[in-house]
Short mmCIF file of C-alpha atoms and ligand atoms in Angstrom, two decimals:
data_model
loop_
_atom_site.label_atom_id
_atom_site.label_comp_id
_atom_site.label_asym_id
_atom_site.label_seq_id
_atom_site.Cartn_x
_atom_site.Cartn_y
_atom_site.Cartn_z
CA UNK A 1 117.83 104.38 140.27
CA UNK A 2 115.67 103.83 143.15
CA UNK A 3 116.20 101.07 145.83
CA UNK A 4 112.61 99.38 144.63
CA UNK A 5 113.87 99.82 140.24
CA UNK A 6 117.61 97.19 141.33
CA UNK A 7 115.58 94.81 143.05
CA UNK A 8 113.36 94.47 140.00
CA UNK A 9 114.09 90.78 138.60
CA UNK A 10 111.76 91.45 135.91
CA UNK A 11 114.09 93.61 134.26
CA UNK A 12 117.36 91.26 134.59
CA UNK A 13 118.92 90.92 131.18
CA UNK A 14 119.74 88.12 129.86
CA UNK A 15 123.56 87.39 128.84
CA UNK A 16 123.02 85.22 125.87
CA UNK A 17 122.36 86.15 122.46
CA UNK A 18 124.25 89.10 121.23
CA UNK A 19 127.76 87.15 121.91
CA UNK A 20 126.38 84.67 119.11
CA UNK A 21 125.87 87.17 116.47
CA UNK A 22 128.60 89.97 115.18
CA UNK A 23 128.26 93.10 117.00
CA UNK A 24 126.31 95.25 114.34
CA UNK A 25 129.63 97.23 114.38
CA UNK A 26 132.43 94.95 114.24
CA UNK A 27 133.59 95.73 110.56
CA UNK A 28 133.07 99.62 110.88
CA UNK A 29 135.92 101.35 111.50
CA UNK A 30 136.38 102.09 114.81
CA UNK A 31 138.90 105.54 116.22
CA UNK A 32 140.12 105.65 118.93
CA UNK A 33 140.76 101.93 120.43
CA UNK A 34 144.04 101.25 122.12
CA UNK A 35 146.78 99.48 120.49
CA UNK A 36 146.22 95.95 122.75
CA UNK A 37 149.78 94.23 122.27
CA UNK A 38 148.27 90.80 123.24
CA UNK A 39 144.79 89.86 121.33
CA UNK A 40 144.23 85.85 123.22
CA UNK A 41 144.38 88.10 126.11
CA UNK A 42 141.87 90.66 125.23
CA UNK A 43 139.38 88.09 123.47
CA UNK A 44 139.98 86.20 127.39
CA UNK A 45 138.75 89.26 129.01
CA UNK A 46 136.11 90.34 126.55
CA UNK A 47 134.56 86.69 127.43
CA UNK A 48 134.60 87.07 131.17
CA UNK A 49 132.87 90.47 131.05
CA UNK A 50 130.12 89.07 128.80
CA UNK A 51 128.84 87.06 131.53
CA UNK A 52 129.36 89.25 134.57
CA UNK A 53 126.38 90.68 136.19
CA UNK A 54 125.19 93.72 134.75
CA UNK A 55 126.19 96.89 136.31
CA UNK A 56 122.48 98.51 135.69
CA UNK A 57 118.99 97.47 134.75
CA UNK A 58 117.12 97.57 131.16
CA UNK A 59 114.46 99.38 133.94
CA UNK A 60 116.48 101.75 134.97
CA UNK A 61 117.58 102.87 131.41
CA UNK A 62 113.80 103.29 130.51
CA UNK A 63 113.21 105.10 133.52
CA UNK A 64 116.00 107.80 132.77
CA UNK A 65 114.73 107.59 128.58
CA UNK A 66 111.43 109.07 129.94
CA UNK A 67 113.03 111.67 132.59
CA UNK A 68 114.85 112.85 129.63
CA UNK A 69 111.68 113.24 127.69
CA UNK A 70 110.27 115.45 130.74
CA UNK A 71 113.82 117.16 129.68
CA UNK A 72 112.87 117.14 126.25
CA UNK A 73 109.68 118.49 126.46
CA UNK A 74 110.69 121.61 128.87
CA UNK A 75 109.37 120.27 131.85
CA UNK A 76 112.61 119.44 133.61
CA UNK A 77 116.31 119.89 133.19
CA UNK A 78 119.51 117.55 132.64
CA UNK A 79 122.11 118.35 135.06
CA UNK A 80 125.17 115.84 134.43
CA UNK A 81 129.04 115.85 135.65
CA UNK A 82 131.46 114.60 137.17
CA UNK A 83 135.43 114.20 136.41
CA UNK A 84 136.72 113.80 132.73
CA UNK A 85 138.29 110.92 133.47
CA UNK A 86 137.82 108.69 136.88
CA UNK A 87 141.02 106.73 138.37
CA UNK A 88 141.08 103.13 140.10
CA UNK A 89 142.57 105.39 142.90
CA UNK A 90 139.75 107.94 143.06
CA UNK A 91 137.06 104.74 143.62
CA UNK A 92 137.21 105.95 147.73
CA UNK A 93 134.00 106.41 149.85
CA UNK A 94 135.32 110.21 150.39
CA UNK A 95 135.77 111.16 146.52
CA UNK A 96 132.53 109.81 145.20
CA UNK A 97 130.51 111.05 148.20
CA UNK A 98 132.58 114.36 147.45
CA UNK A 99 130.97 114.58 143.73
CA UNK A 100 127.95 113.04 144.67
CA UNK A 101 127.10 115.79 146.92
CA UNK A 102 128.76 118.74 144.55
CA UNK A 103 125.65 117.19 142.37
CA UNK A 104 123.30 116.89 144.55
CA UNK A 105 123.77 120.74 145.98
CA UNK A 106 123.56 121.80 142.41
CA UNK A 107 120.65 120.14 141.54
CA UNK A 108 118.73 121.52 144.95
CA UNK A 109 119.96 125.18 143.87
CA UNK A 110 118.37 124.52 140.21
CA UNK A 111 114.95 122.49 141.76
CA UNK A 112 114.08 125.39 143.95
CA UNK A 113 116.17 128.72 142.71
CA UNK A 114 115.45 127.82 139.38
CA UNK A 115 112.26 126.41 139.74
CA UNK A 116 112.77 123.57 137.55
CA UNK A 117 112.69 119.23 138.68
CA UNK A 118 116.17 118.29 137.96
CA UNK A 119 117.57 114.89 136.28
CA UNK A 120 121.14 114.32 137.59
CA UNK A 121 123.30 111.98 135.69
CA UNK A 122 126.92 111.69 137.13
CA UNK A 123 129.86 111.18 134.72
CA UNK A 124 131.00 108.46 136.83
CA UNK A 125 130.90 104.44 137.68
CA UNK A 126 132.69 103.98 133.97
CA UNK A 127 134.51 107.52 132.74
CA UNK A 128 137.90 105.82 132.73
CA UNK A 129 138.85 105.57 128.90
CA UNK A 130 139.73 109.06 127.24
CA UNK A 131 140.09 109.92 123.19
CA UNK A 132 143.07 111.84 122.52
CA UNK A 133 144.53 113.75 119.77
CA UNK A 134 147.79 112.02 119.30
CA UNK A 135 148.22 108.34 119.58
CA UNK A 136 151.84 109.15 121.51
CA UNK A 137 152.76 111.41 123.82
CA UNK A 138 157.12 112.70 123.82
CA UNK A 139 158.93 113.62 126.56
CA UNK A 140 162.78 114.66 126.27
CA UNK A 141 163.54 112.70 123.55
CA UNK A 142 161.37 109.24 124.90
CA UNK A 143 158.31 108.74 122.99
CA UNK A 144 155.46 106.44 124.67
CA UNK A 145 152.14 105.52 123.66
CA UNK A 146 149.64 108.52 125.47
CA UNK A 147 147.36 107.88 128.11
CA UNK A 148 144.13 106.86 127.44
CA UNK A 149 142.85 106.29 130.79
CA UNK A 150 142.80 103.79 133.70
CA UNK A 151 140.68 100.96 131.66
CA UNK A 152 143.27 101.16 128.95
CA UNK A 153 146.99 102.18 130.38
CA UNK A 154 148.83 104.08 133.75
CA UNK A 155 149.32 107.50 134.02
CA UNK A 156 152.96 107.45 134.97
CA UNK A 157 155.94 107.87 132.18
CA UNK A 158 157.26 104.37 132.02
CA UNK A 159 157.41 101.70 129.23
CA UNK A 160 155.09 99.20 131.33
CA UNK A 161 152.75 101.69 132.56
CA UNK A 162 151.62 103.15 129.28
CA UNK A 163 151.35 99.49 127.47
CA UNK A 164 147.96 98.74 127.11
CA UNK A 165 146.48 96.42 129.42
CA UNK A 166 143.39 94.25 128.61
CA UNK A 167 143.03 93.14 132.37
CA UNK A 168 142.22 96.97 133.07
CA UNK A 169 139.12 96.52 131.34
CA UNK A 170 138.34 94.22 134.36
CA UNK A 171 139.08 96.09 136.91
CA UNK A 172 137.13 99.04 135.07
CA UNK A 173 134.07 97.04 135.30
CA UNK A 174 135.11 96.38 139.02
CA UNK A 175 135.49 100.15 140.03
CA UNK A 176 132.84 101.05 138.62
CA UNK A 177 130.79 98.52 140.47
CA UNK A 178 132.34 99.74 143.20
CA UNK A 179 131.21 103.53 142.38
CA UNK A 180 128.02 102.49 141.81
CA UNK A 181 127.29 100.84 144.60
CA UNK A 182 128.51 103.50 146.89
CA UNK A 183 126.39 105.61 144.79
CA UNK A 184 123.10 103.62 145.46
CA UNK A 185 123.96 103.47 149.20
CA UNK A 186 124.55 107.01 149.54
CA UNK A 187 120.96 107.79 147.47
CA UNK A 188 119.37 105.41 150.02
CA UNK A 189 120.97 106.33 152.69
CA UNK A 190 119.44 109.52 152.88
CA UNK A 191 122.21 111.83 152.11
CA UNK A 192 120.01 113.34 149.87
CA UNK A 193 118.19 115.25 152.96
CA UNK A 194 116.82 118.83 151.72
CA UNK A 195 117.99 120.35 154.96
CA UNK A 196 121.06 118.87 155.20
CA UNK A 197 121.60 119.75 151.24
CA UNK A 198 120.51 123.34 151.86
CA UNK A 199 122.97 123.91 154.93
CA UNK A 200 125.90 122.84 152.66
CA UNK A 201 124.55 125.18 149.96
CA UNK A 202 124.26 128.17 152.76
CA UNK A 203 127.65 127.39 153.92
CA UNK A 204 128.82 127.75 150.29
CA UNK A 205 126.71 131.24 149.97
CA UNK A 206 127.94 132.48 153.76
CA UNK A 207 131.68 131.58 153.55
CA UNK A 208 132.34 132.27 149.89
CA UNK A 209 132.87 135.87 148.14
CA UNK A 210 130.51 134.13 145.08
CA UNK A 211 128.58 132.89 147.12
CA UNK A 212 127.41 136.17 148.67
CA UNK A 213 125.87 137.17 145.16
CA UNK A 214 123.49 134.43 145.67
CA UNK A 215 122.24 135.73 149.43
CA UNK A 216 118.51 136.39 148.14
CA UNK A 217 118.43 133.14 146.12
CA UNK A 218 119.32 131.25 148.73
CA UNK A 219 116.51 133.15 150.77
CA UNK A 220 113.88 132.26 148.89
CA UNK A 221 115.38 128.44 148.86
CA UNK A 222 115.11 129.05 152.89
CA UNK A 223 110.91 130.20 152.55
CA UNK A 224 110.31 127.52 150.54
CA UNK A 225 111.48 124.69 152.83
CA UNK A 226 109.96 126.53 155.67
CA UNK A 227 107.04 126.32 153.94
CA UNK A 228 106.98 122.79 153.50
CA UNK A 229 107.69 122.19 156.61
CA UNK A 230 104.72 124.34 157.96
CA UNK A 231 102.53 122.48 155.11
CA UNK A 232 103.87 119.34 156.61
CA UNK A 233 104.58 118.44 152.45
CA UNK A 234 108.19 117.10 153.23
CA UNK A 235 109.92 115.23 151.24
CA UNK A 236 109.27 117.81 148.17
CA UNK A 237 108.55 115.11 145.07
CA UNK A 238 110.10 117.70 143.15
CA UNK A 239 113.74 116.63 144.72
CA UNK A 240 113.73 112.76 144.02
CA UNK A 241 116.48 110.80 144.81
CA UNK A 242 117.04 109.36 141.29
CA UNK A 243 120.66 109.69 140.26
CA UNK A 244 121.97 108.09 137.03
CA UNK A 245 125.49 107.02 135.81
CA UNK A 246 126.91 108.12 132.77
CA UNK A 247 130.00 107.82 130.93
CA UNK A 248 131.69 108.04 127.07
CA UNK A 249 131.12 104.56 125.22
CA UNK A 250 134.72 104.57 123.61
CA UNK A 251 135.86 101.19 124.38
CA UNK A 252 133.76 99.44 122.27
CA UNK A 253 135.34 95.98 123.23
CA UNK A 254 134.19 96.84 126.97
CA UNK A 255 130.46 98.47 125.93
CA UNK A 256 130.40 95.33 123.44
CA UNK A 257 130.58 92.89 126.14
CA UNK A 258 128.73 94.48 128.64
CA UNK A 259 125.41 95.21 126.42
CA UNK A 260 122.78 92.56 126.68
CA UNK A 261 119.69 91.53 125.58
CA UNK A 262 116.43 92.52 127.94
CA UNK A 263 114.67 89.28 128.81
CA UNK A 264 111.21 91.50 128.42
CA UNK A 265 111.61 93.07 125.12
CA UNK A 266 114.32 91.28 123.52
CA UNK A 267 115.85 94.70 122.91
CA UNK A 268 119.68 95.27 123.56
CA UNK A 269 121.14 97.38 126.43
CA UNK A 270 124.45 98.34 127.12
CA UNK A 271 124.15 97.43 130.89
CA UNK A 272 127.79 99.43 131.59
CA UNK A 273 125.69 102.58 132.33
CA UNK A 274 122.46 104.01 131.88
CA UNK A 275 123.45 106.66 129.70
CA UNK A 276 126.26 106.68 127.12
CA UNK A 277 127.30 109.35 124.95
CA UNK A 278 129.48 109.44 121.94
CA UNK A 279 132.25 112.03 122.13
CA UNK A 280 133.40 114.78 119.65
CA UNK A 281 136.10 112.62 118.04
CA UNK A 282 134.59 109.42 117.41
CA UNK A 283 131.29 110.68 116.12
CA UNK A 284 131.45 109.90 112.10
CA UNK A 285 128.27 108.37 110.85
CA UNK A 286 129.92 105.70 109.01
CA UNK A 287 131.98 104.64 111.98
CA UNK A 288 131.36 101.82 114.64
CA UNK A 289 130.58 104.17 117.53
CA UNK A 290 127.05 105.59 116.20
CA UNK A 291 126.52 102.48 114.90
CA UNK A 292 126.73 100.75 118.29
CA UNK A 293 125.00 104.12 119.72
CA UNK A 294 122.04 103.01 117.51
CA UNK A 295 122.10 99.49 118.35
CA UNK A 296 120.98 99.70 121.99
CA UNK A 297 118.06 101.07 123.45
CA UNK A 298 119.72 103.25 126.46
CA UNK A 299 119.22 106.83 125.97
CA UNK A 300 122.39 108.37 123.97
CA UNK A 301 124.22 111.39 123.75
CA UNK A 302 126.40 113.21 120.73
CA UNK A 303 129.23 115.82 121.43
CA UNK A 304 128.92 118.65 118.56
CA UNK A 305 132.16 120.83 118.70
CA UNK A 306 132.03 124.12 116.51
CA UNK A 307 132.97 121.72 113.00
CA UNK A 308 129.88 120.10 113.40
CA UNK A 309 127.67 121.04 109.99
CA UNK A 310 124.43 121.16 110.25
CA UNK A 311 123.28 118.43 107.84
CA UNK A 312 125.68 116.19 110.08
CA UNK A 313 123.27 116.90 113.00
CA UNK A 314 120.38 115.94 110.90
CA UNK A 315 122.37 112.61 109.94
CA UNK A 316 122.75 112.05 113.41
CA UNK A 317 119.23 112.39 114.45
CA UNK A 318 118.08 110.33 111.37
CA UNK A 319 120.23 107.73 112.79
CA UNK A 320 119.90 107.58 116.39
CA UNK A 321 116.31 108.72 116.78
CA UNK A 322 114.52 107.60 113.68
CA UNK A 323 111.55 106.78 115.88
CA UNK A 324 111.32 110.57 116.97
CA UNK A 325 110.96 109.39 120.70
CA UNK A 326 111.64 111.95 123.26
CA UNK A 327 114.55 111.31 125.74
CA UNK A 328 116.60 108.77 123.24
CA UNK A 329 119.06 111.55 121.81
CA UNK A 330 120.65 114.21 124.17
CA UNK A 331 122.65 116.64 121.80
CA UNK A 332 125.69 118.32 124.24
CA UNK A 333 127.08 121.37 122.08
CA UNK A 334 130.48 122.11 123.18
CA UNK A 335 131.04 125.05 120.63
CA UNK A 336 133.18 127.48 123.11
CA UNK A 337 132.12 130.46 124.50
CA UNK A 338 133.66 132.36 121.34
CA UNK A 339 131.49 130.16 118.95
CA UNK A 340 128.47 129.05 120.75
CA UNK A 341 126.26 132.22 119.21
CA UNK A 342 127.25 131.72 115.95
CA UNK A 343 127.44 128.25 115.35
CA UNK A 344 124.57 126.74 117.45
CA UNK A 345 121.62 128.58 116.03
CA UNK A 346 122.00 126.69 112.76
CA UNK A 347 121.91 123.27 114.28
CA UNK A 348 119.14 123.49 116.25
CA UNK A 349 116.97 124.95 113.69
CA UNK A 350 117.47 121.88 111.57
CA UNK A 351 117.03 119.55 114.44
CA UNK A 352 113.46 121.65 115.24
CA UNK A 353 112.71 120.75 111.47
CA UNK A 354 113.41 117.01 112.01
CA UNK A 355 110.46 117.36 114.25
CA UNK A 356 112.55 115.22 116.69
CA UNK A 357 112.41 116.09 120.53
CA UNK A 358 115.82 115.90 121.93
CA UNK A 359 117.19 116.95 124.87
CA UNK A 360 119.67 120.14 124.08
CA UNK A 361 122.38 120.09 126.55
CA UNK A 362 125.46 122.64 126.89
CA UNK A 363 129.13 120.96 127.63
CA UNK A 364 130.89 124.58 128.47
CA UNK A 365 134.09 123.13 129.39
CA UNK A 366 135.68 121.10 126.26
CA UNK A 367 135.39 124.43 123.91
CA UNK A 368 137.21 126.48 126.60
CA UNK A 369 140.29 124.49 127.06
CA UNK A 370 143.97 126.43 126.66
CA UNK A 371 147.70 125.92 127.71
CA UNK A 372 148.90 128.28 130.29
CA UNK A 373 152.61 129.45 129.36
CA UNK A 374 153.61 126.72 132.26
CA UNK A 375 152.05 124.13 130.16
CA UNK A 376 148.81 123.25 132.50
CA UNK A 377 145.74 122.64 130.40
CA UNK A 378 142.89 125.00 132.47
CA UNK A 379 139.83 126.63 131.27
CA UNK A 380 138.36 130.26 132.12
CA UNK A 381 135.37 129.98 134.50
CA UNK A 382 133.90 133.31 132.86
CA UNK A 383 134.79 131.12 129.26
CA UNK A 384 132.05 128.53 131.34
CA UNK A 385 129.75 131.15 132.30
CA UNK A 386 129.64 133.18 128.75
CA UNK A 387 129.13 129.71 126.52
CA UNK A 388 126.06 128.73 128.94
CA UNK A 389 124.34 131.79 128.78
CA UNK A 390 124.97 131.96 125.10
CA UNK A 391 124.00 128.78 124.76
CA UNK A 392 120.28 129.80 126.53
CA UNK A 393 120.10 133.12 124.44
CA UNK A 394 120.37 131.05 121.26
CA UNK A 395 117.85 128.43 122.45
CA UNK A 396 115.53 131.38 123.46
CA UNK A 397 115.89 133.41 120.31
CA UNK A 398 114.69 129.73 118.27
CA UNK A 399 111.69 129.30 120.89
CA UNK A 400 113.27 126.41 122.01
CA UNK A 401 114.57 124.98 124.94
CA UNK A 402 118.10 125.29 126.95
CA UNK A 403 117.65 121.76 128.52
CA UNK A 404 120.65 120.87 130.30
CA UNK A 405 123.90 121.27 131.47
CA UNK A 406 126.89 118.74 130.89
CA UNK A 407 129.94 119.64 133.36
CA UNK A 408 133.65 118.36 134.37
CA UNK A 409 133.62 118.43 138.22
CA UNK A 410 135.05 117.66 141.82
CA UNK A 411 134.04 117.70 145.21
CA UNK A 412 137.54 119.13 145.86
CA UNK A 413 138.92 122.11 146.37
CA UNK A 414 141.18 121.54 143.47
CA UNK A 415 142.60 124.49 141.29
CA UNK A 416 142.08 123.60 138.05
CA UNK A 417 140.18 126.16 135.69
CA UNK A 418 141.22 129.74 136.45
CA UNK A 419 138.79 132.69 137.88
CA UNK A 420 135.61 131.73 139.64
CA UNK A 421 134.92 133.26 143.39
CA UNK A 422 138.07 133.08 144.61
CA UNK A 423 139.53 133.87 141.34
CA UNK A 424 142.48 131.34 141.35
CA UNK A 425 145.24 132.92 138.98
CA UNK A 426 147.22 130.89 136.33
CA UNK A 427 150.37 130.79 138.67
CA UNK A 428 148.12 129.31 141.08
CA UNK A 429 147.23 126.51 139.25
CA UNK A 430 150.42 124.30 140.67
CA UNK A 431 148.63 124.45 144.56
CA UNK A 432 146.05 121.89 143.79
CA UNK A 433 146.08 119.97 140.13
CA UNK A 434 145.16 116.88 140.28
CA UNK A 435 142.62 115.87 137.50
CA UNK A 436 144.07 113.08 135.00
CA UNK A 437 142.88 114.49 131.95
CA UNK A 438 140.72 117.98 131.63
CA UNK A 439 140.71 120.58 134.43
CA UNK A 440 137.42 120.15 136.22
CA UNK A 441 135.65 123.19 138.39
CA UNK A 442 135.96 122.56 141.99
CA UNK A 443 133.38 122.24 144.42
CA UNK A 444 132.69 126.02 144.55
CA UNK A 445 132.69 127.14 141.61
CA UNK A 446 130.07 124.28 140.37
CA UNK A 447 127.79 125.55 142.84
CA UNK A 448 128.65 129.32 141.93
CA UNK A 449 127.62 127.89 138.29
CA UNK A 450 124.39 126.02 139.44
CA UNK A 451 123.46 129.08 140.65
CA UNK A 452 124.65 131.27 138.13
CA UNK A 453 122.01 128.84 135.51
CA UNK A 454 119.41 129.05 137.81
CA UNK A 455 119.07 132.94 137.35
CA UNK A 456 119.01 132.03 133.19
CA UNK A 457 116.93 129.56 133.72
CA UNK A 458 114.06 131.37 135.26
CA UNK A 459 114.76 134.34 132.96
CA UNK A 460 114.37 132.17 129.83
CA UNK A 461 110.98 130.07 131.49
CA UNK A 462 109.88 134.12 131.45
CA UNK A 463 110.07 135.30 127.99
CA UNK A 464 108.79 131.57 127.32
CA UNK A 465 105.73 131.98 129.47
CA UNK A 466 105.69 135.21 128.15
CA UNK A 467 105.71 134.43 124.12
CA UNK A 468 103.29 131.33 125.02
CA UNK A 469 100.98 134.06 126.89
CA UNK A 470 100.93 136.28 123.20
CA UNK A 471 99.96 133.43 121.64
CA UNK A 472 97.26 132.47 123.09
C1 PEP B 1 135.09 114.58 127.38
O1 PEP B 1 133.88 114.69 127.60
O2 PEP B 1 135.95 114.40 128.26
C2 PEP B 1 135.57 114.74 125.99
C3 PEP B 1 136.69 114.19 125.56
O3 PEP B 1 134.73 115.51 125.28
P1 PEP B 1 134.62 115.77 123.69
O4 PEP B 1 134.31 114.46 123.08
O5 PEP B 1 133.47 116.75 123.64
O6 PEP B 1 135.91 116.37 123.25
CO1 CO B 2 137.20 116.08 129.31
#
């Protein structure tokens, strides 16, 4: 998404066509949607976001397909996150600047400590609808329908703040134009500055009792822009300042309307993001979700949890990749630290059968999740830390490759997930919760787990170089 790739009229969508046909999904059946009390009202909506502007480019989607396929072919590595679910309240300059630079550290500590270009793909500009496991939610004795997220319903307890609201929709479309212009601005603006990047990151590795672990890394990141610098090779082309948007296509009324036929291909894209995925419980084959998945041309992404078989994987592929083109299908295993080593293995041996190159990408939060005794959902950082270096040791033991990372984040110093370099304890969960749905790592302990991949990384690019180098 660089400033030159918006401007590009060439790859304006048209708004026409698909509202004339049935989506190719409309008489699937289709988890997950919210309850909508008033349907004139919805269909009113639906209609006014089929001819607002488009919130990204049919360009722009290419351009991330084929970063992926740099992903896909080993050459490069996914790094996307952001919060589980965004909030019309959280759309402020300070908290996307906050995650944008969490990102952006992380991806400098994986470009130059682990040695690898790095794609980043924020879950934001459109992460505000949320599956969830019961369709109510009871509290003494009052039963209301659950959250689902700002596009759908309010947070708070009340009758009128849990209906579902159509008109959300709207304003989700509106905040996330918001996001993502403060994103482009930001990328522009030159925020993405190596130096300034790498004096956040030393502040992290000075201050922090992680952070100290990482004193030689961050050394080495030091010699390396110095050495630039003396070369006189600054900005490093290795450290673009591409960054993507991302977020779960569950509203399919809201991904329906906003995907739109490309003027230059005639091919559809959902112009909500440049990457969707499809999450863990609205994946079924048969179901409208994959099937609007396969309908546009954006690259796509499938949650596997540990049920995930692995002829279902092959089904998927089959289905969402039958071209076998690198960078369309991003598989993010979220097995669980517990069940990564055992269940992975088999599902990426079938996928290396398919002959299809994805992009294999580890989700090491939604496998990890528990209920304190005080009843706050949190995850164990160490849970995070074990699943992604299982999840590399199974991709090295196959000969194939640990491509990417898929993270729940904030630029906050929230205290969500327990452990980490301070090692927040359960009963200190209460100081600073704030996420609306999932616990997401706070600022330092994403960087203390870019850093922590960048060690596997190079360890794994190694024995790789190393198996290549007996082959030959
Ligand atoms: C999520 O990413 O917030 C989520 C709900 O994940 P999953 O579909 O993997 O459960
Ligand atoms: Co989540």
């Amino acid at each position: 998404m660089t400033s030159q790739e918006t401007g590009t009229l060439s790859s304006t969508p048209r708004t026409t066509d698909s509202d004339e046909s049935p989506a190719p999904w409309h008489d699937l059946p289709a988890e997950q949607q919210p309850a909508w009390p008033d349907g004139a009202e919805l269909r009113r909506v639906v209609t006014a976001l089929r001819t607002a502007p488009p919130l990204v480019f049919a360009g722009e989607c290419d351009q991330l397909r084929s970063r992926l396929a740099a992903v896909a072919r080993g050459e490069a590595f996914l790094l996307q996150g952001g919060d589980c679910a965004e909030t019309f309240e959280g759309v402020s300059a300070d908290q996307v600047s906050g995650k944008l630079k969490t990102l952006l550290q992380m991806g400098m500590v994986l470009t130059y400590a682990g040695s690898v270009p790095v794609v980043k793909v924020g879950r934001l500009a459109g992460q505000y609808a949320k599956p969830r496991s019961s369709a109510t939610e009871t509290r003494e004795g009052v039963t209301l329908p659950v959250y689902r997220g700002d596009a759908v319903n309010g947070q708070a307890f009340t009758d009128e703040q849990r209906r579902p609201d159509p008109h959300r929709l709207m304003r989700a479309y509106h905040a996330s134009s918001a996001t993502l212009n403060l994103v482009r601005a930001f990328m522009t603006g030159g925020y993405g500055g190596l130096r300034q990047l790498h004096a956040w990151n030393r502040d992290f590795v000075r201050t922090s009792p992680a952070g100290r672990r990482y004193e030689a890394l961050a050394r080495e990141i030091d010699h390396a822009l110095s050495f630039m610098a003396a070369c006189g090779s600054e900005p490093d082309e290795r450290l673009t300042n591409e960054f993507y948007a991302s977020h779960e296509a569950l509203l399919l009324d809201y991904e329906g309307a906003l995907t739109r036929i490309d003027s230059r291909t005639g091919e559809r894209y959902d112009t909500s993001a440049h990457m969707v995925w499809i999450g863990e419980r609205t994946r079924r084959l048969d179901g409208a979700h994959i099937a609007f998945a396969a309908s546009v041309r954006n690259p796509v992404g499938v949650k596997l949890g540990p049920s995930t078989t692995p002829q279902e994987v092959v089904d998927l592929v089959e289905r969402l990749d039958p071209a076998r083109e690198p960078g369309r299908l991003t598989l993010i295993s979220r097995m669980g630290a517990a069940k990564v080593r055992d269940r992975l293995p088999a599902l990426v041996e079938k996928v290396q059968a398919t002959g299809a190159q994805v992009v294999w990408a580890c989700d090491p939060m939604h496998g990890n999740t528990f209920t304190t005794a005080s009843g706050r959902k949190t995850r164990r950082f160490d849970d995070v830390l074990d699943e992604v270096r299982g999840f590399f040791e199974v991709h090295d033991g196959l000969g194939g490759y640990a491509g990417g990372i898929h993270v729940e984040l904030t630029g906050e110093d929230v205290t969500e997930c327990v452990g980490g370099g301070h090692d927040i304890l359960p009963d200190q969960l209460e100081l600073r919760y704030e996420t609306a749905c999932d616990p997401r790592l706070n600022r330092g302990q994403a960087l203390d787990l870019a850093f922590m991949v960048s060690e596997v990384h190079r360890a794994s690019r190694t024995r790789r170089t190393a198996r290549a180098g007996a082959r030959a």
